[in-house]
Amino acid sequence: MSWYEERRENKRTEAMIRREDAAAAAQVRIAERQATAQIRRADELARREVKEQAAAARRDRRAAMLRGARVWFGRHVVELLIYPIALLSFVLAAPAMARYGTEVFASELGALLPGITELGMWAFAIAVVIERRRHPDRSVWGLVAGVLVFGAVAFGINFTHGLTVAWDHGVVMGTASIAGVVAHQLTLATAPKSGQQRREARIERAAARKVARIRKAAVKRAVAEIDADGSARLLYAPGRYSITRWRALKPATVPGLPVAASTDWDRELADLLATTGAATATGPTPSVEGEQDSRDSIEGGAVATLDHGPDLHESTPDRPVIDRKPGRSIEQLRAELAAAIEAGKVNPTSAESIRKTLRIGIARARQLRDEHTKGGRK
């Protein structure tokens, strides 16, 4: 190969290399442009997604705000209707009271008069609402009394101010000054309760009043126990009681409930002695249980007992005094006892058996038993 041909071949090779390098560079530039375009598209999509998310978040926030506003308006629709009336009442009355105070007190400080007439009653009115919402069970009669007193003061001063022109001016100014507070107290100061809650509240109040009356009557009936050092305490007789029309306690039995067993033997003995004393004062003197037997036993040299054996086993300290046929005379009871003895329904030597069979008090049962026992011995 000649020098000339070799040179041409080298030039052709160099040209081919340059073309291949240019093609490779073009491919690199195309790849770079494609990557750049892809990155731009990805960035645009990311920015679009961010914008869409932000818009969706804004829409959600607006929807939540609208829902909250609807809920709030729904819950406070009464306040939205009443407080504008209260504002109008205050705006009408306060400037007039400020001018009137300046005239009456002959000083610019008289302009503070609405702080007593208008702000005073409104302070108590708002306090009533706050107290009832924070403490529904607490009494707010003091605050309500403050509303009434300051409302009366506001009406009176505004009425007097208007009366200097004409009586109808006084009525209008007085009414306008308290209209807002009246509407506020009628609608917002009353705790909202259902009919069932109001009925239960009335029952609870009635029960509390009755418990208070019974406790007061129990205190009046209680006795005092004084210790050696001079200290004293009240003693109460436990049991079931009802209260009379004259606020006094009387023992009561509850149908369907068992009679509670008593452990206060001193009180039972005192009640027994009181019953025996009352029977002695109103009728024939009943004999003490086992009196005749005791006398007979003493005469015979044996140890005396206070009651017959069978009656001791049948008697209980908590037996109630029941007489389902009041007004029966002693003759009628004797006849009924005789009939019961003949029928075999009663043990005539047991006062408890006579009491249960004839449904009478223990004093008369003992009297009938003693009469039957003495008659039998005769």
Tab-separated table of C-alpha atoms in Angstrom:
chain	number	residue	atom	x	y	z
A	1	MET	CA	0.000	0.000	0.000
A	2	SER	CA	1.351	3.358	-0.980
A	3	TRP	CA	1.745	6.286	1.293
A	4	TYR	CA	-1.140	8.056	-0.332
A	5	GLU	CA	-3.575	5.203	0.177
A	6	GLU	CA	-2.492	4.774	3.783
A	7	ARG	CA	-3.152	8.448	4.416
A	8	ARG	CA	-6.637	8.190	2.883
A	9	GLU	CA	-7.353	5.164	5.008
A	10	ASN	CA	-6.262	7.007	8.148
A	11	LYS	CA	-8.430	9.998	7.256
A	12	ARG	CA	-11.383	7.692	6.626
A	13	THR	CA	-10.802	6.014	9.990
A	14	GLU	CA	-10.512	9.373	11.727
A	15	ALA	CA	-13.717	10.577	10.052
A	16	MET	CA	-15.492	7.429	11.112
A	17	ILE	CA	-14.256	7.853	14.670
A	18	ARG	CA	-15.408	11.475	14.632
A	19	ARG	CA	-18.829	10.433	13.351
A	20	GLU	CA	-19.099	7.758	16.011
A	21	ASP	CA	-18.031	10.269	18.707
A	22	ALA	CA	-20.568	12.808	17.399
A	23	ALA	CA	-23.285	10.150	17.368
A	24	ALA	CA	-22.344	9.118	20.915
A	25	ALA	CA	-22.365	12.745	22.038
A	26	ALA	CA	-25.737	13.225	20.378
A	27	GLN	CA	-27.048	10.141	22.160
A	28	VAL	CA	-25.706	11.473	25.439
A	29	ARG	CA	-27.344	14.847	24.867
A	30	ILE	CA	-30.622	13.161	23.924
A	31	ALA	CA	-30.450	11.000	27.071
A	32	GLU	CA	-29.684	14.054	29.178
A	33	ARG	CA	-32.574	15.984	27.655
A	34	GLN	CA	-34.890	13.022	28.215
A	35	ALA	CA	-33.761	12.692	31.844
A	36	THR	CA	-34.193	16.427	32.357
A	37	ALA	CA	-37.661	16.330	30.829
A	38	GLN	CA	-38.572	13.322	32.964
A	39	ILE	CA	-37.322	15.094	36.089
A	40	ARG	CA	-39.325	18.173	35.136
A	41	ARG	CA	-42.436	16.078	34.584
A	42	ALA	CA	-41.909	14.339	37.954
A	43	ASP	CA	-41.447	17.704	39.643
A	44	GLU	CA	-44.550	19.048	37.979
A	45	LEU	CA	-46.563	16.024	39.050
A	46	ALA	CA	-45.231	16.368	42.594
A	47	ARG	CA	-46.100	20.093	42.640
A	48	ARG	CA	-49.537	19.314	41.243
A	49	GLU	CA	-50.129	16.635	43.885
A	50	VAL	CA	-49.018	19.015	46.612
A	51	LYS	CA	-51.358	21.683	45.281
A	52	GLU	CA	-54.211	19.191	45.085
A	53	GLN	CA	-53.544	17.983	48.634
A	54	ALA	CA	-53.388	21.543	49.894
A	55	ALA	CA	-56.646	22.363	48.112
A	56	ALA	CA	-58.276	19.240	49.536
A	57	ALA	CA	-57.031	20.172	53.021
A	58	ARG	CA	-58.450	23.676	52.587
A	59	ARG	CA	-61.754	22.216	51.442
A	60	ASP	CA	-61.815	19.855	54.433
A	61	ARG	CA	-61.040	22.715	56.795
A	62	ARG	CA	-63.769	24.858	55.284
A	63	ALA	CA	-66.228	21.962	55.472
A	64	ALA	CA	-65.255	21.294	59.104
A	65	MET	CA	-65.657	24.971	59.921
A	66	LEU	CA	-69.055	25.021	58.256
A	67	ARG	CA	-70.144	21.887	60.112
A	68	GLY	CA	-68.872	23.327	63.375
A	69	ALA	CA	-70.653	26.597	62.671
A	70	ARG	CA	-73.899	24.775	61.872
A	71	VAL	CA	-73.604	22.704	65.034
A	72	TRP	CA	-72.781	25.778	67.118
A	73	PHE	CA	-75.631	27.785	65.633
A	74	GLY	CA	-77.961	24.849	66.165
A	75	ARG	CA	-76.974	24.593	69.826
A	76	HIS	CA	-76.981	28.341	70.485
A	77	VAL	CA	-79.926	29.437	68.411
A	78	VAL	CA	-81.698	30.642	71.552
A	79	GLU	CA	-78.700	32.761	72.572
A	80	LEU	CA	-78.517	34.230	69.069
A	81	LEU	CA	-82.161	35.256	69.328
A	82	ILE	CA	-82.055	36.582	72.907
A	83	TYR	CA	-78.721	38.383	73.210
A	84	PRO	CA	-79.540	40.918	70.439
A	85	ILE	CA	-82.627	41.872	72.482
A	86	ALA	CA	-80.439	42.212	75.550
A	87	LEU	CA	-77.964	44.361	73.617
A	88	LEU	CA	-80.727	46.637	72.340
A	89	SER	CA	-82.118	46.965	75.860
A	90	PHE	CA	-78.707	47.945	77.212
A	91	VAL	CA	-77.969	50.379	74.355
A	92	LEU	CA	-81.301	52.149	74.893
A	93	ALA	CA	-81.147	52.334	78.679
A	94	ALA	CA	-77.463	52.948	79.441
A	95	PRO	CA	-77.037	56.347	77.680
A	96	ALA	CA	-80.300	57.623	79.168
A	97	MET	CA	-79.170	56.559	82.636
A	98	ALA	CA	-75.778	58.186	82.080
A	99	ARG	CA	-77.425	61.529	81.223
A	100	TYR	CA	-79.881	61.202	84.101
A	101	GLY	CA	-77.048	60.402	86.515
A	102	THR	CA	-75.141	63.474	85.369
A	103	GLU	CA	-78.208	65.625	86.009
A	104	VAL	CA	-79.034	64.100	89.395
A	105	PHE	CA	-75.517	64.106	90.801
A	106	ALA	CA	-74.568	67.400	89.092
A	107	SER	CA	-71.265	65.827	88.134
A	108	GLU	CA	-69.695	63.976	85.275
A	109	LEU	CA	-69.313	61.020	87.613
A	110	GLY	CA	-73.074	60.582	87.417
A	111	ALA	CA	-72.467	58.971	84.030
A	112	LEU	CA	-71.453	55.853	85.977
A	113	LEU	CA	-75.078	55.319	87.084
A	114	PRO	CA	-75.668	52.605	84.413
A	115	GLY	CA	-73.022	50.538	86.199
A	116	ILE	CA	-75.519	50.126	89.040
A	117	THR	CA	-78.793	49.989	87.162
A	118	GLU	CA	-77.869	48.079	83.997
A	119	LEU	CA	-74.584	46.301	84.661
A	120	GLY	CA	-75.697	45.273	88.157
A	121	MET	CA	-78.657	43.200	87.026
A	122	TRP	CA	-76.738	41.839	84.044
A	123	ALA	CA	-73.866	40.716	86.281
A	124	PHE	CA	-76.271	38.674	88.400
A	125	ALA	CA	-78.089	37.364	85.308
A	126	ILE	CA	-74.874	36.068	83.708
A	127	ALA	CA	-73.755	34.641	87.052
A	128	VAL	CA	-76.991	32.626	87.263
A	129	VAL	CA	-76.345	31.042	83.851
A	130	ILE	CA	-72.704	30.246	84.612
A	131	GLU	CA	-73.467	28.775	88.043
A	132	ARG	CA	-76.278	26.567	86.754
A	133	ARG	CA	-74.117	25.201	83.948
A	134	ARG	CA	-71.117	24.522	86.169
A	135	HIS	CA	-73.027	23.236	89.196
A	136	PRO	CA	-76.538	22.104	88.147
A	137	ASP	CA	-77.353	20.763	91.636
A	138	ARG	CA	-76.335	23.897	93.527
A	139	SER	CA	-78.952	26.429	94.614
A	140	VAL	CA	-78.793	29.834	92.893
A	141	TRP	CA	-81.551	31.573	94.818
A	142	GLY	CA	-79.138	34.222	96.046
A	143	LEU	CA	-78.141	35.140	92.494
A	144	VAL	CA	-81.773	35.079	91.352
A	145	ALA	CA	-82.646	37.404	94.229
A	146	GLY	CA	-79.859	39.714	93.051
A	147	VAL	CA	-81.365	39.758	89.550
A	148	LEU	CA	-84.777	40.628	90.977
A	149	VAL	CA	-83.458	43.360	93.267
A	150	PHE	CA	-81.249	45.073	90.689
A	151	GLY	CA	-83.943	44.634	88.020
A	152	ALA	CA	-86.415	46.388	90.294
A	153	VAL	CA	-83.861	49.159	90.901
A	154	ALA	CA	-83.262	49.562	87.145
A	155	PHE	CA	-86.987	49.659	86.383
A	156	GLY	CA	-87.683	52.138	89.179
A	157	ILE	CA	-84.927	54.585	88.231
A	158	ASN	CA	-85.733	54.408	84.521
A	159	PHE	CA	-89.437	54.821	85.267
A	160	THR	CA	-88.685	57.850	87.460
A	161	HIS	CA	-86.540	59.335	84.734
A	162	GLY	CA	-89.266	58.961	82.129
A	163	LEU	CA	-91.900	60.180	84.562
A	164	THR	CA	-90.297	63.635	84.494
A	165	VAL	CA	-91.683	63.964	80.957
A	166	ALA	CA	-94.856	61.858	81.018
A	167	TRP	CA	-96.088	58.660	82.613
A	168	ASP	CA	-96.001	56.781	79.319
A	169	HIS	CA	-92.349	57.756	78.905
A	170	GLY	CA	-91.673	56.248	82.316
A	171	VAL	CA	-93.396	52.977	81.415
A	172	VAL	CA	-91.518	52.709	78.121
A	173	MET	CA	-88.115	53.497	79.633
A	174	GLY	CA	-88.629	51.176	82.592
A	175	THR	CA	-89.803	48.313	80.386
A	176	ALA	CA	-86.984	48.801	77.882
A	177	SER	CA	-84.383	48.718	80.647
A	178	ILE	CA	-85.385	45.279	81.960
A	179	ALA	CA	-86.746	43.651	78.786
A	180	GLY	CA	-83.391	42.083	77.914
A	181	VAL	CA	-82.830	40.650	81.386
A	182	VAL	CA	-86.367	39.276	81.561
A	183	ALA	CA	-85.976	37.540	78.185
A	184	HIS	CA	-82.544	36.264	79.222
A	185	GLN	CA	-83.768	34.772	82.494
A	186	LEU	CA	-86.865	33.188	80.960
A	187	THR	CA	-84.918	31.408	78.219
A	188	LEU	CA	-81.304	30.914	79.235
A	189	ALA	CA	-81.171	30.973	83.037
A	190	THR	CA	-83.460	27.967	83.441
A	191	ALA	CA	-81.638	24.639	83.316
A	192	PRO	CA	-83.111	22.542	80.453
A	193	LYS	CA	-84.737	19.383	81.840
A	194	SER	CA	-87.062	16.779	80.415
A	195	GLY	CA	-90.453	16.030	81.901
A	196	GLN	CA	-89.136	12.843	83.512
A	197	GLN	CA	-86.228	14.724	85.096
A	198	ARG	CA	-88.580	17.385	86.476
A	199	ARG	CA	-90.861	14.710	87.958
A	200	GLU	CA	-87.920	12.903	89.551
A	201	ALA	CA	-86.615	16.192	90.929
A	202	ARG	CA	-90.003	16.934	92.505
A	203	ILE	CA	-90.090	13.457	94.081
A	204	GLU	CA	-86.558	13.877	95.442
A	205	ARG	CA	-87.425	17.273	96.897
A	206	ALA	CA	-90.578	15.849	98.528
A	207	ALA	CA	-88.568	12.941	99.982
A	208	ALA	CA	-85.916	15.314	101.312
A	209	ARG	CA	-88.568	17.502	102.956
A	210	LYS	CA	-90.192	14.477	104.601
A	211	VAL	CA	-86.853	13.190	105.876
A	212	ALA	CA	-86.114	16.623	107.320
A	213	ARG	CA	-89.499	16.734	109.085
A	214	ILE	CA	-89.022	13.232	110.511
A	215	ARG	CA	-85.510	14.032	111.739
A	216	LYS	CA	-86.799	17.206	113.375
A	217	ALA	CA	-89.573	15.234	115.074
A	218	ALA	CA	-87.030	12.607	116.173
A	219	VAL	CA	-84.881	15.319	117.747
A	220	LYS	CA	-87.900	16.635	119.648
A	221	ARG	CA	-88.693	13.117	120.882
A	222	ALA	CA	-85.103	12.202	121.759
A	223	VAL	CA	-83.898	12.112	125.338
A	224	ALA	CA	-80.523	13.247	126.633
A	225	GLU	CA	-77.942	11.116	128.364
A	226	ILE	CA	-75.626	13.126	130.599
A	227	ASP	CA	-72.259	11.675	131.539
A	228	ALA	CA	-70.455	12.173	134.818
A	229	ASP	CA	-68.337	14.943	133.304
A	230	GLY	CA	-71.424	16.885	132.216
A	231	SER	CA	-71.279	16.064	128.517
A	232	ALA	CA	-74.591	15.141	126.944
A	233	ARG	CA	-75.752	13.243	123.872
A	234	LEU	CA	-79.157	12.498	122.416
A	235	LEU	CA	-80.616	9.005	122.464
A	236	TYR	CA	-83.094	7.888	119.826
A	237	ALA	CA	-85.443	4.925	119.804
A	238	PRO	CA	-84.752	2.967	116.588
A	239	GLY	CA	-87.659	1.560	114.639
A	240	ARG	CA	-90.146	2.353	111.901
A	241	TYR	CA	-92.192	5.507	112.318
A	242	SER	CA	-94.613	7.688	110.422
A	243	ILE	CA	-95.215	11.374	111.007
A	244	THR	CA	-98.598	12.741	112.007
A	245	ARG	CA	-100.298	15.915	110.902
A	246	TRP	CA	-98.966	17.599	114.042
A	247	ARG	CA	-95.349	16.718	113.175
A	248	ALA	CA	-95.110	13.944	115.769
A	249	LEU	CA	-93.711	10.441	115.326
A	250	LYS	CA	-95.818	7.339	115.773
A	251	PRO	CA	-94.724	3.684	115.403
A	252	ALA	CA	-95.674	2.172	112.055
A	253	THR	CA	-95.730	-1.276	110.499
A	254	VAL	CA	-95.070	-1.855	106.819
A	255	PRO	CA	-97.195	-4.553	105.163
A	256	GLY	CA	-95.067	-7.223	103.548
A	257	LEU	CA	-91.960	-6.489	105.635
A	258	PRO	CA	-91.014	-8.611	108.626
A	259	VAL	CA	-91.034	-6.979	112.008
A	260	ALA	CA	-87.465	-6.188	112.891
A	261	ALA	CA	-86.134	-7.983	115.942
A	262	SER	CA	-85.373	-5.537	118.718
A	263	THR	CA	-82.247	-5.657	120.816
A	264	ASP	CA	-83.078	-2.656	122.943
A	265	TRP	CA	-84.533	-4.519	125.919
A	266	ASP	CA	-84.668	-1.402	128.086
A	267	ARG	CA	-86.860	0.354	125.561
A	268	GLU	CA	-89.077	-2.721	125.196
A	269	LEU	CA	-89.520	-2.861	128.973
A	270	ALA	CA	-90.332	0.844	129.097
A	271	ASP	CA	-92.909	0.420	126.296
A	272	LEU	CA	-94.439	-2.547	128.133
A	273	LEU	CA	-94.704	-0.589	131.373
A	274	ALA	CA	-96.177	2.381	129.502
A	275	THR	CA	-98.773	0.115	127.834
A	276	THR	CA	-99.663	-1.501	131.151
A	277	GLY	CA	-99.958	1.907	132.808
A	278	ALA	CA	-102.204	3.183	130.023
A	279	ALA	CA	-104.460	0.135	130.311
A	280	THR	CA	-104.670	0.641	134.075
A	281	ALA	CA	-105.697	4.267	133.598
A	282	THR	CA	-108.395	3.551	131.002
A	283	GLY	CA	-109.820	0.185	132.014
A	284	PRO	CA	-109.666	-2.658	134.487
A	285	THR	CA	-106.286	-3.303	136.006
A	286	PRO	CA	-104.626	-6.199	134.223
A	287	SER	CA	-102.692	-8.687	136.203
A	288	VAL	CA	-98.991	-9.142	135.630
A	289	GLU	CA	-98.120	-12.392	133.919
A	290	GLY	CA	-97.814	-15.158	136.425
A	291	GLU	CA	-98.974	-12.941	139.303
A	292	GLN	CA	-101.382	-15.512	140.753
A	293	ASP	CA	-98.926	-18.336	140.118
A	294	SER	CA	-96.205	-16.333	141.847
A	295	ARG	CA	-98.350	-15.790	144.906
A	296	ASP	CA	-99.300	-19.436	145.001
A	297	SER	CA	-95.682	-20.474	144.563
A	298	ILE	CA	-94.516	-18.169	147.317
A	299	GLU	CA	-97.162	-19.541	149.688
A	300	GLY	CA	-96.054	-23.070	148.879
A	301	GLY	CA	-92.377	-22.241	149.421
A	302	ALA	CA	-91.354	-22.579	145.758
A	303	VAL	CA	-89.430	-20.037	143.744
A	304	ALA	CA	-91.747	-17.549	142.021
A	305	THR	CA	-91.577	-16.838	138.271
A	306	LEU	CA	-92.972	-13.930	136.275
A	307	ASP	CA	-94.646	-15.934	133.513
A	308	HIS	CA	-96.009	-19.350	132.639
A	309	GLY	CA	-93.695	-21.742	130.901
A	310	PRO	CA	-95.623	-22.044	127.629
A	311	ASP	CA	-96.043	-18.271	127.333
A	312	LEU	CA	-92.311	-17.701	127.770
A	313	HIS	CA	-91.577	-19.895	124.772
A	314	GLU	CA	-94.290	-18.354	122.609
A	315	SER	CA	-93.738	-14.702	123.475
A	316	THR	CA	-91.259	-12.663	121.493
A	317	PRO	CA	-90.024	-9.166	122.309
A	318	ASP	CA	-90.730	-7.860	118.826
A	319	ARG	CA	-94.417	-8.830	118.597
A	320	PRO	CA	-96.567	-6.029	117.146
A	321	VAL	CA	-99.788	-4.874	118.779
A	322	ILE	CA	-102.486	-5.545	116.170
A	323	ASP	CA	-106.218	-5.113	116.631
A	324	ARG	CA	-108.061	-5.580	113.381
A	325	LYS	CA	-111.462	-5.064	114.997
A	326	PRO	CA	-111.143	-1.886	117.053
A	327	GLY	CA	-113.859	-0.855	119.468
A	328	ARG	CA	-114.620	-4.338	120.905
A	329	SER	CA	-115.590	-4.320	124.541
A	330	ILE	CA	-114.164	-6.644	127.153
A	331	GLU	CA	-117.465	-8.600	127.203
A	332	GLN	CA	-117.192	-9.239	123.456
A	333	LEU	CA	-113.608	-10.383	123.879
A	334	ARG	CA	-114.626	-12.777	126.670
A	335	ALA	CA	-117.311	-14.253	124.431
A	336	GLU	CA	-114.875	-14.667	121.539
A	337	LEU	CA	-112.327	-16.265	123.857
A	338	ALA	CA	-114.934	-18.721	125.137
A	339	ALA	CA	-115.882	-19.653	121.584
A	340	ALA	CA	-112.211	-20.099	120.637
A	341	ILE	CA	-111.591	-22.290	123.687
A	342	GLU	CA	-114.599	-24.424	122.821
A	343	ALA	CA	-113.357	-24.779	119.234
A	344	GLY	CA	-109.862	-25.677	120.439
A	345	LYS	CA	-108.201	-22.780	118.595
A	346	VAL	CA	-106.503	-21.121	121.560
A	347	ASN	CA	-104.447	-22.032	124.590
A	348	PRO	CA	-106.207	-20.106	127.388
A	349	THR	CA	-103.133	-20.264	129.645
A	350	SER	CA	-100.970	-18.380	127.141
A	351	ALA	CA	-101.406	-14.649	126.653
A	352	GLU	CA	-99.504	-14.852	123.367
A	353	SER	CA	-101.908	-17.487	122.007
A	354	ILE	CA	-104.897	-15.350	123.047
A	355	ARG	CA	-103.339	-12.282	121.459
A	356	LYS	CA	-102.705	-14.014	118.140
A	357	THR	CA	-106.104	-15.680	118.001
A	358	LEU	CA	-108.232	-12.663	118.940
A	359	ARG	CA	-105.877	-10.126	117.263
A	360	ILE	CA	-105.734	-7.849	120.314
A	361	GLY	CA	-103.120	-6.080	122.364
A	362	ILE	CA	-100.924	-7.906	124.838
A	363	ALA	CA	-102.420	-6.078	127.849
A	364	ARG	CA	-105.968	-7.303	127.133
A	365	ALA	CA	-104.673	-10.764	126.263
A	366	ARG	CA	-103.066	-11.025	129.687
A	367	GLN	CA	-106.229	-9.744	131.331
A	368	LEU	CA	-108.317	-12.428	129.578
A	369	ARG	CA	-105.783	-15.111	130.451
A	370	ASP	CA	-105.720	-14.098	134.111
A	371	GLU	CA	-109.520	-14.009	134.243
A	372	HIS	CA	-109.723	-17.470	132.681
A	373	THR	CA	-107.036	-18.829	135.025
A	374	LYS	CA	-108.710	-17.403	138.149
A	375	GLY	CA	-112.098	-18.631	136.975
A	376	GLY	CA	-110.730	-22.119	136.421
A	377	ARG	CA	-109.188	-22.220	139.877
A	378	LYS	CA	-112.412	-21.146	141.449
